[in-house]
Coordinates of C-alpha atoms and ligand atoms in Angstrom, one line a residue:
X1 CA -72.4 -130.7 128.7
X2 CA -76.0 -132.5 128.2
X3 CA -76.5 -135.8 128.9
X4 CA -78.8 -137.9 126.7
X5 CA -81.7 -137.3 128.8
X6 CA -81.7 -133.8 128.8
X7 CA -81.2 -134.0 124.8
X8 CA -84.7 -136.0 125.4
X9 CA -86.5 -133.7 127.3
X10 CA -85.7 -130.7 124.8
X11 CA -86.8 -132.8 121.8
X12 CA -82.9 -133.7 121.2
X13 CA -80.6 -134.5 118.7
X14 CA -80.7 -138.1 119.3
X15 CA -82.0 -140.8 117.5
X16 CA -84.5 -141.6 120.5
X17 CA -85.0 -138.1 121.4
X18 CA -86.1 -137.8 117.8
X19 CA -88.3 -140.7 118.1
X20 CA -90.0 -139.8 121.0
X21 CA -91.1 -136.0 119.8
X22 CA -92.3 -138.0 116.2
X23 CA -94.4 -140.3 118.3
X24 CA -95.7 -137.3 120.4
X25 CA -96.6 -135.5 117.1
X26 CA -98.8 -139.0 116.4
X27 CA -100.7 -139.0 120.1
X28 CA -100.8 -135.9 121.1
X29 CA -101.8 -133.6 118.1
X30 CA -103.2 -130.7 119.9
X31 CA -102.8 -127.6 117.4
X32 CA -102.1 -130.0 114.6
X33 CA -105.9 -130.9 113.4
X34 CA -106.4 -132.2 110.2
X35 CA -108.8 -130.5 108.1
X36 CA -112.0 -131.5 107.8
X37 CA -113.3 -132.2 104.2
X38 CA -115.8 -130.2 102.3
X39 CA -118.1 -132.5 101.6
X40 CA -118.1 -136.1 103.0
X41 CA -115.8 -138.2 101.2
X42 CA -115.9 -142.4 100.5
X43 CA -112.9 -143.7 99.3
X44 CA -112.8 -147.6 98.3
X45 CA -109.4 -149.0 98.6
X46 CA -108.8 -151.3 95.5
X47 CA -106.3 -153.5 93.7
X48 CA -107.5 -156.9 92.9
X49 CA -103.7 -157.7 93.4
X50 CA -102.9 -159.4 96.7
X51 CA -101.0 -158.0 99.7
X52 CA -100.2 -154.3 98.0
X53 CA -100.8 -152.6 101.5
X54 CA -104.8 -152.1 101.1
X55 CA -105.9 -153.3 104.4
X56 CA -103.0 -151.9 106.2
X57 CA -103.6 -148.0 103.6
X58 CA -107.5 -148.3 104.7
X59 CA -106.6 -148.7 108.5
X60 CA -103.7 -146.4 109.0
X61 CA -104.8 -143.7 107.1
X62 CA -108.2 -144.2 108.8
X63 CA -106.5 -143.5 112.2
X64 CA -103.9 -141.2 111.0
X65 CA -107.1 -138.9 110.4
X66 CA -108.9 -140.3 113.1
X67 CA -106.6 -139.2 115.6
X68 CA -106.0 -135.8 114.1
X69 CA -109.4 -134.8 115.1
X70 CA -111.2 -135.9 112.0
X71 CA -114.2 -138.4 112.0
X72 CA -113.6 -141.9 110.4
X73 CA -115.5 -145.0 109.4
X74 CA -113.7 -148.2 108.0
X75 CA -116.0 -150.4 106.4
X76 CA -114.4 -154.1 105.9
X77 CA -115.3 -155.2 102.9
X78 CA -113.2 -158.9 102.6
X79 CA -114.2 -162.1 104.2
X80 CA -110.4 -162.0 105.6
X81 CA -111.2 -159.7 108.1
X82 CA -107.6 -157.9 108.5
X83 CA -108.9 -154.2 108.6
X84 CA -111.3 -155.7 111.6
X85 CA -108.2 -156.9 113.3
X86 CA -105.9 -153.9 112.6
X87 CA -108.0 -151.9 114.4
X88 CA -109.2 -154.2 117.3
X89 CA -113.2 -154.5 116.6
X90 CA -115.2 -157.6 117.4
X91 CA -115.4 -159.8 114.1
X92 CA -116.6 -163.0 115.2
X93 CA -119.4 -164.8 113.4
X94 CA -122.5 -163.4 114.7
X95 CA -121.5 -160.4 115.3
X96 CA -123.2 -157.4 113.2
X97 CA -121.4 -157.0 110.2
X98 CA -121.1 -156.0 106.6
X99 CA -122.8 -158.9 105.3
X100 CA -125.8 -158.7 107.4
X101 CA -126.1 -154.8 106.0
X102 CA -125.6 -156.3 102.6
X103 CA -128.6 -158.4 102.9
X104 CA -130.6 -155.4 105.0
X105 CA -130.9 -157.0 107.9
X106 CA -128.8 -153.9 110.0
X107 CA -128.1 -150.6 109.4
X108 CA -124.6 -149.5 109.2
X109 CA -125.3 -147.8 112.6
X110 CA -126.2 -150.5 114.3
X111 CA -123.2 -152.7 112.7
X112 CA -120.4 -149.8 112.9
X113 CA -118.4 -150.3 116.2
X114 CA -115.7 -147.5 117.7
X115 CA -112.0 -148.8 117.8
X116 CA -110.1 -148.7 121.1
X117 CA -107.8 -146.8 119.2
X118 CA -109.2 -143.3 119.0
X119 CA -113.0 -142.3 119.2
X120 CA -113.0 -141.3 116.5
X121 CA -112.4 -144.5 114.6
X122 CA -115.3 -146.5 113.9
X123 CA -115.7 -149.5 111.7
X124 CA -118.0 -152.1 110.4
X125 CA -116.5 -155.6 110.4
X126 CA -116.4 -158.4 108.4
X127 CA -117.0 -161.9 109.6
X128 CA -116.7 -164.9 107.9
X129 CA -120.2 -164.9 107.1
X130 CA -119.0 -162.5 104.2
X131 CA -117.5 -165.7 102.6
X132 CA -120.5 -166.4 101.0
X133 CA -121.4 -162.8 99.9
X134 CA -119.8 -163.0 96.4
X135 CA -121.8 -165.7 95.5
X136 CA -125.3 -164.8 97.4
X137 CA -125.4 -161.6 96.1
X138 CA -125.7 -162.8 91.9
X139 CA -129.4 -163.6 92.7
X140 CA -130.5 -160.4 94.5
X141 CA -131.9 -157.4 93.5
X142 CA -130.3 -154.5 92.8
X143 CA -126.7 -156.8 93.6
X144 CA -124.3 -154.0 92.7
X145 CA -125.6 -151.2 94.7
X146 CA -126.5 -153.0 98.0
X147 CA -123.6 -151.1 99.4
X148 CA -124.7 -147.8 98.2
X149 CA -128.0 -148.0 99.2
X150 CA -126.5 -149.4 103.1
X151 CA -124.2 -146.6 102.4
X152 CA -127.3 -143.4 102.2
X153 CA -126.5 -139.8 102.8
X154 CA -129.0 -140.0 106.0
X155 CA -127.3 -143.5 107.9
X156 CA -123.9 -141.6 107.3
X157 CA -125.1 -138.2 108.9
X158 CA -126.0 -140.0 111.5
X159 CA -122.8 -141.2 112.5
X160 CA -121.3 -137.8 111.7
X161 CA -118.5 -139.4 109.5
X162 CA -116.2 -137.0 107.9
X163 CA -114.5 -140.0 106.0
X164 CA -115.3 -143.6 104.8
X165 CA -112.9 -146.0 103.9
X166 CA -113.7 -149.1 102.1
X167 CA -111.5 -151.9 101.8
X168 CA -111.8 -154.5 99.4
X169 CA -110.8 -157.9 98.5
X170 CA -108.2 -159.0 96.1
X171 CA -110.9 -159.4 93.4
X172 CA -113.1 -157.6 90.8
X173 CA -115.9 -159.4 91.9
X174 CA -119.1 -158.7 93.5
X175 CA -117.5 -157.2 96.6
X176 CA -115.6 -154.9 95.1
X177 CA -118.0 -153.7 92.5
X178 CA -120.1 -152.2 95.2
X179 CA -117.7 -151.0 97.0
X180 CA -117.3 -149.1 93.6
X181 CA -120.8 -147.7 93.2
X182 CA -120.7 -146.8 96.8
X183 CA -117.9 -144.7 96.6
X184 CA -117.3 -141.2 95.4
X185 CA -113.4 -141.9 94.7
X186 CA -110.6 -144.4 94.5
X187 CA -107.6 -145.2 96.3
X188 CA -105.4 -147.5 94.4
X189 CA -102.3 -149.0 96.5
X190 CA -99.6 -150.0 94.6
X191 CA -96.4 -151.6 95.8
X192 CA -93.2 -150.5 94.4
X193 CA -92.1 -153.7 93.1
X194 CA -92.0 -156.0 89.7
X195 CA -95.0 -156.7 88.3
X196 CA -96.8 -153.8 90.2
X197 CA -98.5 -152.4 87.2
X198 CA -99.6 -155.7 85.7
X199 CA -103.5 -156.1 86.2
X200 CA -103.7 -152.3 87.1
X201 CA -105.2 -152.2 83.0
X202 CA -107.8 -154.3 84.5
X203 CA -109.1 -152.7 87.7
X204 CA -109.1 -149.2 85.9
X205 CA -111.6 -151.0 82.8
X206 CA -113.5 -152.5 85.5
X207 CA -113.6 -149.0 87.1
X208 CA -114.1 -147.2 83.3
X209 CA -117.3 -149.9 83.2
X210 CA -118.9 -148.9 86.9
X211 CA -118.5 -145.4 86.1
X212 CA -120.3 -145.7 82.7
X213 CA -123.2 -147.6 83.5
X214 CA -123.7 -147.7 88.1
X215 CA -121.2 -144.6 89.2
X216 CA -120.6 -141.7 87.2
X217 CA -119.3 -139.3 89.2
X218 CA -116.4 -141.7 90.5
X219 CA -112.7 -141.2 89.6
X220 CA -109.5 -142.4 90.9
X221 CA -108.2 -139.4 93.0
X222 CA -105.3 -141.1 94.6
X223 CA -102.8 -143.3 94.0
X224 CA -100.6 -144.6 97.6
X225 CA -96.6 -146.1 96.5
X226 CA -96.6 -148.8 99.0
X227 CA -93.5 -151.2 100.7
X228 CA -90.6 -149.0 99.1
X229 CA -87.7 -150.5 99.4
X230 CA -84.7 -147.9 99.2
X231 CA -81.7 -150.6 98.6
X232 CA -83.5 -151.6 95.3
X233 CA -82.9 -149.6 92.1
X234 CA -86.6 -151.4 90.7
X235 CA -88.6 -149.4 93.2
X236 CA -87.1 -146.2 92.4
X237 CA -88.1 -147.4 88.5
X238 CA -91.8 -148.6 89.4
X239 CA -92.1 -145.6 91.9
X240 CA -90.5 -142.9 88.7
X241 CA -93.2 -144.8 85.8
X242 CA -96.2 -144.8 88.3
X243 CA -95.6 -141.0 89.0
X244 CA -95.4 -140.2 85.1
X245 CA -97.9 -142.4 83.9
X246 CA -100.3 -141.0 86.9
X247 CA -99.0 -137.5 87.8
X248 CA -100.6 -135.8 90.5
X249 CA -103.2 -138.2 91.7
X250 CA -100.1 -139.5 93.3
X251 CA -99.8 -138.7 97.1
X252 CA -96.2 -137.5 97.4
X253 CA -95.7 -139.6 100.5
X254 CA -94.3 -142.6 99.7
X255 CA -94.3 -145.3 102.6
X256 CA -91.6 -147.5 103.5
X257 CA -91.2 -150.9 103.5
X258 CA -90.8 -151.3 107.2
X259 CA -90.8 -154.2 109.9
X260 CA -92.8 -152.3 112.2
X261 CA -96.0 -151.9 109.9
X262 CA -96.2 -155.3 109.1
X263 CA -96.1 -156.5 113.5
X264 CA -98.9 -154.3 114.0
X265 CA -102.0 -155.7 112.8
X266 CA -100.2 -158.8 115.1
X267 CA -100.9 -157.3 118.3
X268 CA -104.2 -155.9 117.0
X269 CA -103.3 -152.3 115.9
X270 CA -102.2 -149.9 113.6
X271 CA -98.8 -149.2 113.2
X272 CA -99.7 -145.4 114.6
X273 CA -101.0 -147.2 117.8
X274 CA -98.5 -149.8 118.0
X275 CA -95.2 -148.0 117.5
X276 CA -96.3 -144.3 116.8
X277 CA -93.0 -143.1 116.3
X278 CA -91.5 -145.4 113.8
X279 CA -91.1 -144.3 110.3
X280 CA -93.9 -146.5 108.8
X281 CA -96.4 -144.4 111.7
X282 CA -94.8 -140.9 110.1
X283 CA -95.3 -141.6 106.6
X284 CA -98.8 -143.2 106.6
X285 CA -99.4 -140.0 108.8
X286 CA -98.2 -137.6 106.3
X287 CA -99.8 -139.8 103.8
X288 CA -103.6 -138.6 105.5
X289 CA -102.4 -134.9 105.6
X290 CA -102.1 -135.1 101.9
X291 CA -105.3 -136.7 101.6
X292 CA -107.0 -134.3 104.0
X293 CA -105.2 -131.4 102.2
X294 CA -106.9 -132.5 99.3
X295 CA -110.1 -132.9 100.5
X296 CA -110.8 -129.1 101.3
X297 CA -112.2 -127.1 98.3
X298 CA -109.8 -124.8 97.3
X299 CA -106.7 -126.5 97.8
Ligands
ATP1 P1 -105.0 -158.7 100.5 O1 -105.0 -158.5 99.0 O2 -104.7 -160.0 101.0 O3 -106.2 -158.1 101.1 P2 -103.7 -156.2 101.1 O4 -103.5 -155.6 99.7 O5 -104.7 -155.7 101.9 O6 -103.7 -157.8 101.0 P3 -101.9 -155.9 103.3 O7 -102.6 -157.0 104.0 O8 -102.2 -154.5 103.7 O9 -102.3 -156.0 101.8 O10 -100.4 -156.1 103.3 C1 -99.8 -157.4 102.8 C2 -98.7 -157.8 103.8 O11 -97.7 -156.8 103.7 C3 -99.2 -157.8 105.3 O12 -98.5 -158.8 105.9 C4 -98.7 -156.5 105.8 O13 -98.5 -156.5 107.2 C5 -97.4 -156.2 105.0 N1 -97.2 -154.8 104.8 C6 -98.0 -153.9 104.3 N2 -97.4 -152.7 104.2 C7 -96.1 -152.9 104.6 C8 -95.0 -152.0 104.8 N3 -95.1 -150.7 104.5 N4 -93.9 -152.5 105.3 C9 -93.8 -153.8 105.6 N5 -94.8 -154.7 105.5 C10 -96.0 -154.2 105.0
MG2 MG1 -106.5 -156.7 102.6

């Protein structure tokens, strides 16, 4: 007969036995690298709709690869300051940030701080000096590419970043415009509900303009299904027109709408810190396998 511990300790056939291997899978990955990418890759995370999982895409995706062995830089690009949060880095005013490396008063080495979370997580905050940013930057030189040029080949080998993640705010402003040029790619979030395709017309123009005239080599690579609710027959449709209007530069993964996502950036984490073996820590797991898949020439 086993008993519920023993169906535990050999990786069991109970629901908490199950739980427990899933969140060893997260911490302890051993064997199960990700692969690094060919080249360096800088993904800005954009949807000038609110709350369609950006900030909490940019962060756990950042540590899903992060704490699979690969190299990753988070780069908080809104005022709000959530991504700074999620993955516990010092974000008071004052402290060096994305704004002052806007204006070129830091470099991105000096501003990029390691997460608690894994060593391999790094990111540059955003303070609430950002606030102003939108509006500051319509006078300066060169106002789209500040990022970019913050952003250069040379800052970026020297923190030996395999990834960049840049999250945006919910606007097609300023901010996000250089988080455009910056970038080599896109990662659009979209939440699997009503309305989830309305403005999306809009952010791909405003991306069809940057790539015309500041960014040519930038394309959308990947589109993330976000807060899928199973009980509701309307996700299934928004999940079903996304995937034929977009085909493959949707990841397959789809993640769940699920409570334990949403406490995380609460307690200052990411929902692969904070509850590792949940099913929101799984799928935004296999979400960055996809993406890392993706990332190595050949595949
Ligand atoms: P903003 O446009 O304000 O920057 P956003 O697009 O960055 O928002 P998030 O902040 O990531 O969106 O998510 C919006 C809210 O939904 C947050 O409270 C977050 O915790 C919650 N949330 C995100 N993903 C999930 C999920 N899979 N399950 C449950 N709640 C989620
Ligand atoms: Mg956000």
């Amino acid at each position: 007969m086993t008993t519920p511990a023993d169906q535990t300790q050999t990786g069991g056939s109970t629901p908490i036995g199950e739980e427990a291997l899933r969140a060893a899978r997260v911490l302890h990955p051993d064997d199960n690298f990700m692969p690094r990418p060919s080249k360096r890759r800088i993904l800005t995370v954009a949807n000038q709709k609110g709350g369609v999982g950006k900030t909490t895409s940019t962060v756990n995706l950042a540590a899903g690869l992060a704490l699979h062995g690969v190299k990753t830089l988070v780069i908080d690009l809104d005022p709000q300051g959530n991504a700074s949060t999620a993955v516990d880095v010092d974000h008071r005013s004052g402290t060096p940030s994305v704004y002052e490396m806007l204006i070129g008063e830091v470099s991105v080495v000096d501003a990029a701080q390691v997460s608690s979370q894994s060593e391999n997580l790094l990111c540059v905050p955003a303070t609430i000096d950002l606030a102003g940013a939108e509006i500051e930057l319509v006078s300066m030189q060169s106002r789209e590419s500040r990022l970019k040029e913050a952003l250069s080949e040379e800052v970026l080998e020297q923190l030996d970043v395999d990834y960049v993640f840049i999250d945006c705010p919910p606007s097609l402003g300023l901010l996000t415009v250089n988080a455009l040029v910056a970038a080599h790619e896109v990662l659009i979030p979209i939440q699997c509900e009503y309305y989830a395709l309305e403005g999306l017309g809009q952010l791909l123009s405003n991306i069809e303009l940057v790539q015309k005239h500041l960014n040519r080599t930038l394309s959308v690579s990947t589109i993330l299904l976000t807060m899928y609710d199973g009980r509701t027959k309307l996700a299934d449709q928004v999940t079903q027109e996304v995937q034929n209007h977009f085909g493959e530069v949707v990841l397959k993964t789809i993640i769940p709408r699920s409570v334990k996502v949403s406490e995380a950036p609460g307690y200052g984490q990411t929902v692969l810190a904070f509850d590792p073996g949940s099913r929101g820590a799984m799928s935004y797991l296999d979400a960055a396998r996809e993406l890392a898949e993706r990332g190595v020439e050949g595949k």
